[in-house]
Amino acid sequence: MLARRALPRLQQPFRPYHRPRFYSTTELSNGITLAYDLHEPPASKSSSSNAPIVFIHGLFGSKTNNRSMSKVFARELNRPVYAIDLRNHGDSSHDQRHDYTALAEDIELFLKQHDLKQSTLIGHSMGAKAAMTVALRQNVHIANLIPVDNAPVDAALKSDFGKYIQGMRKIEDANVQKQSEADAILKAYEPALPIRQFLLTNLMRTPDGNQKFRVPINWLAKSLDHMADFPFTDPDAARFNGPTLIVRGTKSPYVADEMLPTIGRFFPRFEVRDIEAGHWLISEKPEEFRKAVVEWLQDKE
C-alpha cells in the first residue's frame, strides 16, 4: 500500500516541526516504512517499459542528498528514479536492527511492492554494500548494479564515523537552538565544512525549540561494526552475473586495488571508473559522476 500518512507509533521517526515536507511512503510487510521521492522522466519520453533506477544513500544520508542527481538521471536516461530513505534515515521508520541483510530485505520488499523490474541499483557507501547484498541474495531480479565507493569485503570504517557520532551526541546534550551552534560543536570532530553541512542536514527543530537529530544516534552507533562487515564471504557461493559498474574515488581507501580480485569473483562482469575525489565523490565531482553513470547505462541499453 502506498500512502502519505503517519507511521506506526513504535517506529515513528523524528519529524520536522518547523516546516512540512512532502514525500511518499511504502509500508513493507516486515513492518518497516520507507520514505522515497519519485523523479519521473519527461512526460514526452515516459514509458511503462522504461527500466527504473533505485538510488540509495550512505550512512547519515537521505534521499535529499541524491535529489539533484536523480532529476538529472531521470531526464538524461528517460527512466524513473526512486530515491529512497533506508531504515533509520531521513523520513523512514526506525528499528534497532541495522545491518546489510536487513537493509537488503527492505530494498527487496520495496522493489516487489512497486513491481519494479529490470532495475538499476545505485548505492553510495553504506548504500553500495546494501545494493551489492541485494544483488548477491538474488531474491529479486535486477538488471544493473552501480556500487559507489565501497567494496564487498569486511573493512573497518574510517574512525571519522565514530567521531561523527561523538559530535552528534555532544550537540544533542548541549540542547542547541541554532544550527550555527551545532556547527561550532561539530567543528571539533570534523574540520571539513561540506561534511559538517551534510551531517547537519539531519537536524530538526523540536517543539521546545531545540535542535535534535532525526536519525537514532544510539542505534546507529551500535551498528557501526555491522556497517564495516559484508554478509557474503565466499564468492563461489554467491555471484551476480549482471553488468556492474564500480565507481570509486581515487583519494578514498574503500575500494583499493587489492580488493579488485575479490570484486571480480563476486561480480565477474564488473568495470571500474575512477574519479579524482574522496569518499564523497558524488558531491565533490557531480559532473564526472553523472557522465560515468549516464554513459555506462546508455551503453547497456
CSV table of C-alpha atoms in Angstrom, one decimal, residues 17 26 82 84 110 120 130-131 139 142 161 163 198 208 220 225-226 245 252 262-263 276 290-292 295 297 299:
chain,number,residue,atom,x,y,z
A,17,TYR,CA,8.2,20.7,13.2
A,26,THR,CA,5.6,2.5,1.4
A,82,TYR,CA,13.3,6.3,-6.9
A,84,ILE,CA,14.8,6.1,-1.1
A,110,PHE,CA,10.3,-2.1,-1.9
A,120,THR,CA,19.4,-0.5,-11.8
A,130,ALA,CA,23.3,-2.7,0.7
A,131,ALA,CA,22.8,-2.8,-3.1
A,139,ASN,CA,15.7,-12.7,-4.2
A,142,ILE,CA,18.0,-6.5,-11.1
A,161,PHE,CA,32.3,7.9,11.5
A,163,LYS,CA,33.8,10.9,15.6
A,198,PHE,CA,26.0,17.0,5.2
A,208,ASP,CA,10.7,23.2,22.7
A,220,LEU,CA,23.4,3.7,14.6
A,225,ASP,CA,30.6,-2.6,13.3
A,226,HIS,CA,27.9,-4.1,11.1
A,245,LEU,CA,30.0,-0.5,-12.5
A,252,SER,CA,39.4,7.2,-0.9
A,262,THR,CA,37.5,-10.2,-4.8
A,263,ILE,CA,35.1,-7.8,-6.5
A,276,GLU,CA,39.6,12.1,-8.7
A,290,ARG,CA,27.0,12.0,-13.9
A,291,LYS,CA,29.0,11.3,-17.0
A,292,ALA,CA,30.3,8.0,-15.8
A,295,GLU,CA,27.5,6.8,-20.5
A,297,LEU,CA,24.0,2.9,-18.7
A,299,ASP,CA,25.9,1.6,-23.4
